[in-house]
Short mmCIF file of C-alpha atoms in Angstrom, two decimals:
data_model
loop_
_atom_site.label_atom_id
_atom_site.label_comp_id
_atom_site.label_asym_id
_atom_site.label_seq_id
_atom_site.Cartn_x
_atom_site.Cartn_y
_atom_site.Cartn_z
CA MET T 12 20.10 -44.16 25.58
CA SER T 13 20.30 -40.42 25.35
CA ASN T 14 21.08 -38.70 28.62
CA ASN T 15 23.02 -35.66 27.60
CA VAL T 16 23.22 -32.82 30.04
CA ASN T 17 20.18 -31.02 28.75
CA GLU T 18 17.84 -33.97 28.85
CA PRO T 19 16.54 -34.99 32.27
CA ILE T 20 17.15 -38.64 33.20
CA VAL T 21 13.72 -38.74 34.84
CA SER T 22 10.87 -36.68 33.49
CA VAL T 23 7.38 -36.89 34.95
CA ARG T 24 4.38 -35.05 33.50
CA GLN T 25 0.87 -34.93 34.96
CA LEU T 26 1.27 -38.29 36.69
CA ALA T 27 -1.98 -39.36 38.35
CA LYS T 28 -3.25 -42.47 40.08
CA SER T 29 -6.19 -43.53 42.23
CA PHE T 30 -6.74 -46.41 44.62
CA GLY T 31 -10.49 -46.90 44.25
CA PRO T 32 -12.15 -43.55 44.98
CA ASN T 33 -8.93 -42.18 46.53
CA ARG T 34 -6.90 -40.01 44.21
CA VAL T 35 -3.40 -40.62 45.61
CA LEU T 36 -1.44 -38.83 42.89
CA ASN T 37 -2.90 -35.72 41.41
CA GLY T 38 -0.86 -34.54 38.44
CA ILE T 39 2.82 -34.68 39.42
CA ASP T 40 5.45 -32.85 37.34
CA ILE T 41 9.14 -33.44 38.09
CA ASP T 42 12.37 -33.35 36.12
CA VAL T 43 15.55 -34.93 37.44
CA GLN T 44 18.92 -34.24 35.87
CA PRO T 45 21.67 -36.88 35.91
CA SER T 46 23.55 -36.93 39.25
CA GLN T 47 20.85 -34.92 40.96
CA VAL T 48 19.67 -35.95 44.41
CA ILE T 49 15.97 -35.34 44.96
CA VAL T 50 14.51 -35.77 48.44
CA VAL T 51 10.74 -36.09 48.66
CA ILE T 52 9.16 -35.14 51.98
CA GLY T 53 5.62 -34.66 53.16
CA PRO T 54 3.05 -35.93 55.64
CA SER T 55 2.17 -39.61 55.63
CA GLY T 56 -0.49 -40.44 53.08
CA SER T 57 0.67 -37.65 50.81
CA GLY T 58 1.52 -40.10 48.00
CA LYS T 59 5.34 -39.97 48.27
CA SER T 60 5.87 -43.72 48.22
CA THR T 61 3.27 -44.28 45.53
CA PHE T 62 4.98 -41.66 43.40
CA LEU T 63 8.34 -43.39 43.82
CA ARG T 64 6.84 -46.79 43.05
CA CYS T 65 5.33 -45.41 39.85
CA LEU T 66 8.85 -44.67 38.63
CA ASN T 67 9.76 -48.35 38.29
CA GLY T 68 6.31 -49.69 37.55
CA LEU T 69 5.63 -51.31 40.93
CA GLU T 70 2.49 -49.19 40.84
CA THR T 71 0.60 -48.69 37.63
CA ALA T 72 0.15 -45.05 36.74
CA GLU T 73 -3.21 -44.21 35.24
CA GLU T 74 -2.61 -40.82 33.67
CA GLY T 75 0.37 -38.80 32.55
CA THR T 76 3.80 -39.58 31.18
CA VAL T 77 6.96 -40.92 32.82
CA ARG T 78 10.22 -41.03 30.91
CA ILE T 79 13.14 -42.63 32.72
CA CYS T 80 16.63 -43.55 31.53
CA GLY T 81 15.61 -42.93 27.94
CA HIS T 82 12.49 -45.14 28.03
CA ALA T 83 8.85 -44.16 28.06
CA LEU T 84 7.67 -46.08 31.13
CA VAL T 85 4.24 -44.46 30.99
CA ASP T 86 3.08 -42.75 27.83
CA ASN T 87 -0.10 -40.74 28.28
CA GLY T 88 -1.46 -43.11 30.88
CA ARG T 89 -0.35 -46.25 29.00
CA MET T 90 2.18 -48.50 30.74
CA ILE T 91 5.02 -50.00 28.73
CA ASP T 92 4.74 -53.80 28.16
CA GLU T 93 6.32 -56.37 30.49
CA ASN T 94 9.54 -56.72 28.48
CA GLY T 95 10.03 -52.98 28.41
CA LEU T 96 9.31 -52.82 32.11
CA ASN T 97 11.91 -55.48 32.89
CA ARG T 98 14.45 -53.59 30.79
CA ILE T 99 13.77 -50.30 32.59
CA ARG T 100 14.01 -51.93 36.00
CA LYS T 101 17.57 -53.03 35.29
CA ASP T 102 18.46 -49.35 35.01
CA VAL T 103 16.46 -48.23 38.04
CA GLY T 104 17.52 -49.60 41.42
CA MET T 105 15.12 -49.63 44.34
CA VAL T 106 15.68 -49.80 48.09
CA PHE T 107 12.69 -50.59 50.31
CA GLN T 108 11.74 -49.59 53.81
CA SER T 109 11.56 -53.25 54.85
CA PHE T 110 14.84 -54.25 53.08
CA ASN T 111 13.25 -57.29 51.39
CA LEU T 112 16.47 -59.27 51.32
CA PHE T 113 16.05 -62.84 50.10
CA PRO T 114 16.27 -64.86 53.34
CA HIS T 115 17.05 -68.17 51.62
CA LEU T 116 20.22 -66.81 50.01
CA THR T 117 23.50 -65.70 51.56
CA VAL T 118 24.41 -62.03 51.52
CA LEU T 119 26.68 -62.64 48.54
CA GLN T 120 24.01 -64.60 46.67
CA ASN T 121 21.51 -61.81 47.35
CA VAL T 122 23.82 -59.43 45.52
CA THR T 123 24.76 -61.77 42.67
CA LEU T 124 21.33 -63.27 41.94
CA ALA T 125 20.09 -60.59 39.55
CA PRO T 126 23.36 -59.98 37.67
CA ARG T 127 23.88 -63.71 37.21
CA SER T 128 20.29 -64.36 36.13
CA LEU T 129 19.78 -61.28 33.98
CA ALA T 130 23.03 -59.69 32.93
CA ARG T 131 24.62 -62.99 31.92
CA VAL T 132 27.86 -62.24 33.71
CA SER T 133 30.00 -65.18 34.78
CA ALA T 134 29.83 -66.45 38.35
CA ALA T 135 33.38 -65.31 39.06
CA GLU T 136 32.76 -61.86 37.67
CA ALA T 137 29.49 -61.45 39.59
CA ASP T 138 31.15 -62.64 42.81
CA ALA T 139 34.04 -60.22 42.43
CA GLN T 140 31.70 -57.32 41.75
CA ALA T 141 29.45 -58.28 44.67
CA ARG T 142 32.38 -58.52 47.07
CA ALA T 143 33.57 -55.10 45.95
CA LEU T 144 30.10 -53.64 46.50
CA LEU T 145 29.79 -55.29 49.90
CA ALA T 146 33.18 -53.88 50.88
CA LYS T 147 31.98 -50.49 49.75
CA VAL T 148 28.97 -50.62 52.09
CA GLY T 149 31.24 -51.89 54.85
CA LEU T 150 30.04 -55.49 54.86
CA GLY T 151 32.80 -57.36 53.07
CA HIS T 152 33.12 -59.67 56.07
CA LYS T 153 29.44 -60.68 55.96
CA ALA T 154 29.40 -62.08 52.42
CA ASP T 155 28.75 -65.67 53.43
CA VAL T 156 26.16 -65.31 56.18
CA TYR T 157 22.39 -65.37 55.76
CA PRO T 158 20.42 -62.12 56.11
CA GLY T 159 18.62 -63.46 59.20
CA THR T 160 21.79 -62.91 61.23
CA LEU T 161 22.23 -59.24 60.27
CA SER T 162 21.07 -56.08 62.04
CA GLY T 163 18.57 -53.80 60.29
CA GLY T 164 21.25 -51.32 59.28
CA GLN T 165 23.39 -54.11 57.84
CA LYS T 166 20.41 -55.52 55.96
CA GLN T 167 19.66 -52.18 54.38
CA ARG T 168 23.27 -51.75 53.33
CA VAL T 169 23.16 -55.18 51.68
CA ALA T 170 19.94 -54.14 49.95
CA ILE T 171 21.73 -51.08 48.58
CA ALA T 172 24.60 -53.24 47.33
CA ARG T 173 22.09 -55.63 45.75
CA ALA T 174 20.44 -52.79 43.84
CA LEU T 175 23.81 -51.38 42.77
CA ALA T 176 24.88 -54.74 41.37
CA MET T 177 22.68 -54.18 38.33
CA ARG T 178 24.64 -50.94 37.66
CA PRO T 179 21.53 -48.76 37.70
CA GLN T 180 21.51 -45.21 36.40
CA VAL T 181 18.92 -44.07 38.92
CA MET T 182 18.36 -45.21 42.50
CA LEU T 183 15.01 -44.97 44.28
CA PHE T 184 14.94 -45.07 48.09
CA ASP T 185 11.55 -45.60 49.70
CA GLU T 186 11.92 -44.56 53.35
CA PRO T 187 15.17 -46.52 53.66
CA THR T 188 15.70 -45.76 57.35
CA SER T 189 12.14 -45.74 58.68
CA ALA T 190 12.25 -49.35 59.88
CA LEU T 191 15.59 -48.96 61.62
CA ASP T 192 16.45 -48.49 65.27
CA PRO T 193 17.64 -44.90 65.71
CA GLU T 194 21.25 -45.85 66.34
CA LEU T 195 21.42 -47.73 63.00
CA VAL T 196 20.11 -44.91 60.83
CA GLY T 197 23.49 -43.19 60.50
CA GLU T 198 25.33 -46.09 58.86
CA VAL T 199 22.72 -46.30 56.09
CA LEU T 200 22.63 -42.56 55.49
CA GLN T 201 26.42 -42.57 55.28
CA VAL T 202 26.35 -45.12 52.47
CA MET T 203 23.69 -43.08 50.67
CA GLN T 204 25.67 -39.90 51.07
CA ALA T 205 28.78 -41.57 49.61
CA LEU T 206 26.69 -42.79 46.70
CA ALA T 207 25.36 -39.28 46.08
CA SER T 208 28.86 -37.82 46.11
CA GLU T 209 29.90 -40.34 43.46
CA GLY T 210 27.30 -38.80 41.18
CA MET T 211 24.48 -41.34 41.40
CA THR T 212 21.08 -39.96 40.45
CA MET T 213 18.86 -40.53 43.47
CA LEU T 214 15.23 -40.02 44.43
CA ILE T 215 14.71 -40.46 48.14
CA VAL T 216 11.53 -40.52 50.18
CA THR T 217 12.53 -39.93 53.79
CA HIS T 218 11.70 -38.30 57.09
CA GLU T 219 15.38 -37.56 57.83
CA MET T 220 15.34 -33.79 57.54
CA ASN T 221 19.03 -33.32 58.35
CA PHE T 222 19.94 -35.70 55.58
CA ALA T 223 17.66 -33.80 53.20
CA ARG T 224 19.32 -30.54 54.17
CA ASP T 225 22.85 -31.90 53.73
CA VAL T 226 22.56 -34.10 50.66
CA ALA T 227 19.59 -33.00 48.54
CA ASP T 228 19.97 -30.81 45.49
CA THR T 229 16.23 -30.35 45.43
CA VAL T 230 13.68 -30.97 48.15
CA VAL T 231 10.19 -31.77 46.92
CA VAL T 232 7.29 -31.32 49.33
CA MET T 233 4.19 -33.38 48.64
CA ASP T 234 0.73 -33.21 50.18
CA HIS T 235 -2.52 -34.87 49.11
CA GLY T 236 -1.02 -36.30 45.95
CA SER T 237 0.44 -33.06 44.68
CA VAL T 238 3.81 -31.33 44.75
CA ILE T 239 3.11 -28.23 46.76
CA GLU T 240 6.63 -26.84 46.73
CA ALA T 241 10.09 -27.74 45.41
CA GLY T 242 13.43 -26.04 45.66
CA PRO T 243 16.93 -26.17 47.12
CA PRO T 244 17.04 -27.26 50.77
CA ALA T 245 18.09 -23.80 51.97
CA GLN T 246 14.90 -22.36 50.52
CA ILE T 247 12.55 -25.15 51.66
CA PHE T 248 13.91 -25.28 55.20
CA GLY T 249 14.85 -21.59 55.49
CA ALA T 250 12.05 -19.78 53.75
CA PRO T 251 9.20 -22.08 52.73
CA ARG T 252 6.60 -20.31 50.63
CA GLU T 253 3.66 -22.55 51.42
CA ALA T 254 1.83 -22.55 54.72
CA ARG T 255 1.40 -26.33 54.49
CA THR T 256 5.17 -26.78 54.12
CA ARG T 257 5.74 -24.62 57.16
CA SER T 258 3.31 -26.51 59.36
CA PHE T 259 4.69 -29.88 58.20
CA LEU T 260 8.28 -28.84 58.89
CA GLN T 261 7.30 -27.38 62.21
CA ALA T 262 5.68 -30.63 63.29
CA VAL T 263 8.64 -32.77 62.16
CA LEU T 264 11.42 -30.52 63.39
CA SER T 265 9.90 -29.85 66.80
CA ARG T 266 9.65 -33.59 67.29
CA GLU T 267 13.30 -34.00 66.29
CA GLN T 268 14.33 -31.36 68.80
CA ALA T 269 12.27 -32.99 71.49
CA VAL T 270 14.22 -36.23 70.97
CA MET P 21 -10.36 -116.46 72.40
CA THR P 22 -6.65 -116.38 71.68
CA LEU P 23 -4.70 -114.54 69.03
CA ASP P 24 -2.93 -116.69 66.50
CA PHE P 25 -0.48 -114.84 64.29
CA SER P 26 0.98 -117.92 62.60
CA PRO P 27 -1.00 -117.49 59.33
CA VAL P 28 0.28 -113.91 59.16
CA TRP P 29 3.91 -114.97 59.64
CA ALA P 30 3.42 -117.74 57.10
CA GLY P 31 2.24 -115.16 54.61
CA TRP P 32 4.98 -112.62 55.30
CA GLU P 33 6.33 -112.82 51.79
CA ALA P 34 2.98 -111.85 50.29
CA LEU P 35 2.63 -109.00 52.80
CA ALA P 36 6.12 -107.74 51.93
CA THR P 37 5.31 -107.72 48.20
CA GLY P 38 2.03 -106.03 49.05
CA ALA P 39 3.81 -103.37 51.07
CA ALA P 40 6.21 -102.83 48.17
CA THR P 41 3.23 -102.34 45.84
CA THR P 42 1.69 -99.89 48.31
CA ILE P 43 4.94 -97.91 48.35
CA GLU P 44 5.07 -98.04 44.56
CA VAL P 45 1.48 -96.83 44.09
CA THR P 46 1.92 -94.12 46.72
CA ALA P 47 5.23 -92.89 45.32
CA CYS P 48 3.86 -92.65 41.78
CA SER P 49 0.72 -90.82 42.86
CA LEU P 50 2.80 -88.59 45.10
CA VAL P 51 4.84 -87.42 42.12
CA LEU P 52 1.68 -86.95 40.05
CA GLY P 53 -0.05 -85.15 42.92
CA CYS P 54 2.87 -82.79 43.50
CA VAL P 55 3.23 -81.88 39.83
CA LEU P 56 -0.53 -81.32 39.48
CA GLY P 57 -0.69 -79.48 42.79
CA LEU P 58 2.14 -77.14 41.85
CA LEU P 59 0.57 -76.27 38.49
CA VAL P 60 -2.96 -75.88 39.85
CA GLY P 61 -1.77 -73.95 42.92
CA ILE P 62 0.12 -71.47 40.75
CA GLY P 63 -2.81 -71.35 38.32
CA ARG P 64 -5.09 -70.24 41.12
CA LEU P 65 -2.82 -67.35 42.13
CA ALA P 66 -4.06 -65.04 39.38
CA PRO P 67 -7.89 -64.77 39.19
CA GLN P 68 -7.53 -62.17 36.41
CA ARG P 69 -6.41 -64.97 34.06
CA ARG P 70 -9.93 -66.32 34.01
CA VAL P 71 -9.64 -69.47 31.91
CA VAL P 72 -6.70 -70.94 33.80
CA PHE P 73 -8.17 -69.89 37.13
CA GLY P 74 -11.56 -71.35 36.18
CA ILE P 75 -10.19 -74.71 35.10
CA CYS P 76 -8.04 -75.00 38.22
CA THR P 77 -10.90 -74.04 40.51
CA ALA P 78 -13.31 -76.48 38.84
CA TYR P 79 -10.75 -79.28 39.27
CA LEU P 80 -10.26 -78.41 42.93
CA THR P 81 -13.99 -78.19 43.63
CA PHE P 82 -14.89 -81.46 41.94
CA ILE P 83 -12.00 -83.54 43.24
CA ARG P 84 -12.10 -82.24 46.79
CA GLY P 85 -15.86 -82.39 46.99
CA THR P 86 -16.40 -86.02 45.97
CA PRO P 87 -15.30 -89.26 47.64
CA LEU P 88 -12.00 -90.76 46.54
CA LEU P 89 -13.63 -94.18 46.31
CA VAL P 90 -16.20 -92.88 43.82
CA GLN P 91 -13.45 -91.29 41.74
CA LEU P 92 -11.48 -94.54 41.70
CA PHE P 93 -14.57 -96.51 40.66
CA ILE P 94 -15.33 -94.02 37.87
CA LEU P 95 -11.84 -94.58 36.52
CA PHE P 96 -11.88 -98.34 36.93
CA PHE P 97 -15.49 -99.35 36.27
CA GLY P 98 -16.86 -96.24 34.52
CA LEU P 99 -14.32 -95.47 31.83
CA PRO P 100 -14.46 -98.95 30.23
CA GLN P 101 -18.03 -98.09 29.15
CA PHE P 102 -16.41 -95.57 26.80
CA GLY P 103 -13.89 -98.17 25.67
CA ILE P 104 -11.16 -96.69 27.83
CA MET P 105 -9.56 -99.64 29.63
CA LEU P 106 -6.74 -98.57 31.88
CA PRO P 107 -4.73 -101.18 33.77
CA ALA P 108 -5.66 -101.33 37.46
CA PHE P 109 -2.30 -99.94 38.56
CA ALA P 110 -2.67 -96.91 36.26
CA CYS P 111 -6.21 -96.32 37.57
CA GLY P 112 -4.96 -96.41 41.14
CA VAL P 113 -2.08 -94.02 40.52
CA LEU P 114 -4.19 -91.69 38.42
CA GLY P 115 -7.04 -91.64 40.94
CA LEU P 116 -4.83 -91.14 43.99
CA GLY P 117 -2.57 -88.64 42.24
CA VAL P 118 -5.39 -86.48 40.92
CA TYR P 119 -7.11 -86.60 44.32
CA SER P 120 -3.96 -85.68 46.19
CA GLY P 121 -3.12 -82.94 43.68
CA ALA P 122 -6.21 -81.02 44.71
CA TYR P 123 -5.06 -80.87 48.32
CA VAL P 124 -1.45 -80.17 47.37
CA SER P 125 -2.58 -77.25 45.19
CA GLU P 126 -4.11 -75.51 48.18
CA ILE P 127 -0.94 -76.12 50.17
CA VAL P 128 1.13 -74.66 47.32
CA ARG P 129 -1.13 -71.64 46.92
CA GLY P 130 -1.23 -70.92 50.64
CA SER P 131 2.54 -71.21 51.04
CA ILE P 132 3.24 -68.95 48.08
CA GLN P 133 0.81 -66.35 49.35
CA SER P 134 2.36 -66.49 52.79
CA VAL P 135 5.70 -65.26 51.38
CA ASP P 136 5.95 -61.54 52.02
CA ARG P 137 4.81 -59.38 49.07
CA GLY P 138 8.04 -57.41 49.36
CA GLN P 139 9.99 -60.44 48.14
CA MET P 140 8.27 -60.40 44.77
CA GLU P 141 8.60 -56.62 44.58
CA ALA P 142 12.30 -56.76 45.35
CA ALA P 143 12.89 -59.42 42.72
CA ARG P 144 10.80 -57.61 40.11
CA SER P 145 12.45 -54.27 40.88
CA LEU P 146 15.80 -55.84 39.99
CA GLY P 147 14.43 -56.57 36.54
CA MET P 148 13.46 -60.23 36.95
CA PRO P 149 10.44 -61.37 34.95
CA TYR P 150 7.55 -62.82 36.99
CA ARG P 151 8.40 -66.46 36.30
CA MET P 152 12.05 -66.07 37.15
CA ALA P 153 11.18 -64.27 40.39
CA MET P 154 8.73 -67.04 41.21
CA ARG P 155 11.31 -69.76 40.52
CA LYS P 156 14.34 -68.20 42.17
CA VAL P 157 12.89 -66.15 45.02
CA ILE P 158 9.34 -67.13 45.94
CA LEU P 159 9.17 -70.90 45.47
CA PRO P 160 12.36 -71.73 47.40
CA GLN P 161 10.91 -69.90 50.40
CA ALA P 162 7.40 -71.23 49.91
CA PHE P 163 8.77 -74.77 49.62
CA VAL P 164 10.09 -74.81 53.18
CA ARG P 165 6.69 -73.70 54.47
CA MET P 166 4.97 -76.40 52.43
CA ILE P 167 6.78 -79.23 54.16
CA PRO P 168 4.67 -79.64 57.31
CA PRO P 169 1.29 -79.59 55.51
CA LEU P 170 2.72 -81.71 52.69
CA GLY P 171 3.77 -84.23 55.33
CA ASN P 172 0.16 -84.51 56.43
CA GLU P 173 -0.92 -84.92 52.84
CA PHE P 174 1.68 -87.63 52.11
CA ILE P 175 0.58 -89.54 55.18
CA ALA P 176 -3.05 -89.27 54.13
CA LEU P 177 -2.06 -90.52 50.70
CA ILE P 178 -0.31 -93.59 52.10
CA LYS P 179 -3.41 -94.46 54.11
CA ASN P 180 -5.83 -93.67 51.29
CA SER P 181 -3.86 -95.97 49.02
CA ALA P 182 -5.50 -98.91 50.84
CA LEU P 183 -8.58 -98.14 48.71
CA VAL P 184 -6.82 -99.29 45.55
CA SER P 185 -7.10 -102.85 46.87
CA LEU P 186 -10.69 -102.58 45.63
CA LEU P 187 -9.36 -102.13 42.08
CA THR P 188 -7.73 -105.59 42.24
CA ILE P 189 -4.30 -104.07 42.83
CA ASN P 190 -2.26 -106.41 45.02
CA ASP P 191 -1.22 -103.85 47.60
CA LEU P 192 -0.65 -104.43 51.31
CA MET P 193 -4.37 -104.29 52.07
CA HIS P 194 -5.23 -106.73 49.29
CA GLU P 195 -2.56 -109.24 50.30
CA GLY P 196 -3.89 -109.05 53.84
CA GLU P 197 -7.43 -109.75 52.66
CA LYS P 198 -6.15 -112.81 50.80
CA ILE P 199 -4.59 -114.20 53.97
CA ILE P 200 -7.84 -113.56 55.85
CA SER P 201 -9.87 -115.35 53.20
CA VAL P 202 -8.01 -118.60 53.81
CA SER P 203 -7.19 -118.31 57.52
CA TYR P 204 -10.17 -116.32 58.93
CA ARG P 205 -7.70 -114.55 61.21
CA SER P 206 -8.98 -111.03 60.48
CA LEU P 207 -8.01 -109.34 63.74
CA GLU P 208 -4.43 -110.62 63.62
CA VAL P 209 -4.00 -109.72 59.96
CA TYR P 210 -5.45 -106.23 60.37
CA ILE P 211 -3.30 -105.55 63.43
CA VAL P 212 -0.16 -106.46 61.50
CA ILE P 213 -1.25 -104.47 58.44
CA ALA P 214 -2.05 -101.44 60.58
CA PHE P 215 1.39 -101.73 62.11
CA ILE P 216 3.06 -101.85 58.68
CA TYR P 217 1.13 -98.73 57.57
CA LEU P 218 2.24 -97.07 60.79
CA ILE P 219 5.87 -97.81 59.95
CA LEU P 220 5.44 -96.34 56.46
CA THR P 221 3.76 -93.16 57.70
CA SER P 222 6.20 -92.65 60.57
CA ALA P 223 9.19 -93.05 58.26
CA THR P 224 7.69 -90.47 55.91
CA SER P 225 7.11 -87.93 58.63
CA LEU P 226 10.61 -88.51 60.01
CA VAL P 227 12.24 -87.88 56.64
CA LEU P 228 10.19 -84.70 56.12
CA ARG P 229 11.01 -83.37 59.57
CA LYS P 230 14.73 -83.88 58.92
CA THR P 231 14.44 -82.17 55.54
CA GLU P 232 12.68 -79.17 57.02
CA LYS P 233 15.21 -78.90 59.82
CA SER P 234 18.16 -78.90 57.45
CA LEU P 235 16.48 -76.34 55.17
CA ARG P 236 15.81 -74.03 58.09
CA ALA P 237 19.37 -74.22 59.39
CA ASP P 238 21.64 -71.13 59.57
CA GLY P 239 18.78 -68.73 60.29
CA ARG P 240 17.37 -69.08 56.79
CA VAL P 241 13.71 -68.52 55.92
#
């Protein structure tokens, strides 16, 4: 593993992918430095989620190169083999829009399942780590209940703890608050903000513009499978260069004000 | 005409042994059917693995599309032509198990596919290999959903097992026939036999309902 300061922890070159005749990703280039927080925004159907899912192999990239955490996930359009993929995924945590907690396991078991099955840590060690993580996301008291009894915000915080339990170097968030009732969004964003301030490298697809403004180091704007603009939040929100960025932000922000 | 159950009561011991044999045959074929069904059901999940998928689909098509009685007769009367002489009990278990496996495989496949895709993605994104994710995340959830349709299948299996009486296996049906052949009391014997089958099937469905209820407790699944 070689992530010194000069080498990006995620490096994407000319990433492209089609679903049938639809070209959903059209030559993406992005570099992410360790501890950077990248927020990806853009209209729905712009390929944001697909891009994120290409970074841990949930989608198969067809062209380009993706290097992540020192591994070549995609090398000139060729995916790494299954073993390599499983190794990379231990270093890359993912949080989904629909939480995807395991309903047949308790909250604690949700968090300990992967470390116990994959990292070969002892049960006691995994439990202690999981309880610490649950306390960190404010759910230490929910360790022994099943996910079915939790609110959406609580579920998403458990999902974050579950991903953190593998001690990832990069965290991917795919619209983590889009399925939540408005009053539950804040508690999840708070956890993410704390994580960012601890120096976690994060790539976040979201529609929460205030969060992007406050937490992002770089905001990436995507449309029709391409990055149309990227820069610090002050620039993107204050003085966007692209007309498409302006009209997207206008549409989103006017709706936010209306609410 | 009056009903006379006395020959049935006189033969209760034979009926009890017959019922025990029925339970034995059914239980053995149930195990065989579940193992086969699990393998074939999982084999049919991935059409891109053509050989496995093809074999599993051929099995399902042939077994589900032909009468159980014909399959049993092929095993019992057909195979000896090739010098393969299986004991009657083995023929019965093999025939019933293979037949039931075809139906179980569709139950298994359907239940697995009914588990939300996000579950597999979440497990895989944590670094779990496919098989581990299947074993630890998908199958435990799919299993609970399998119980009601499996209950139907088990009940069908118990009833279908009456056919093995035609392979000279001394099951409940066969013992009943023997009593009829000496007493000519067919209605009485069949009523009692039907009632015993009813007890077996009801007990099965009761046990499965309890199992499902306990697995679904605490807001799980």
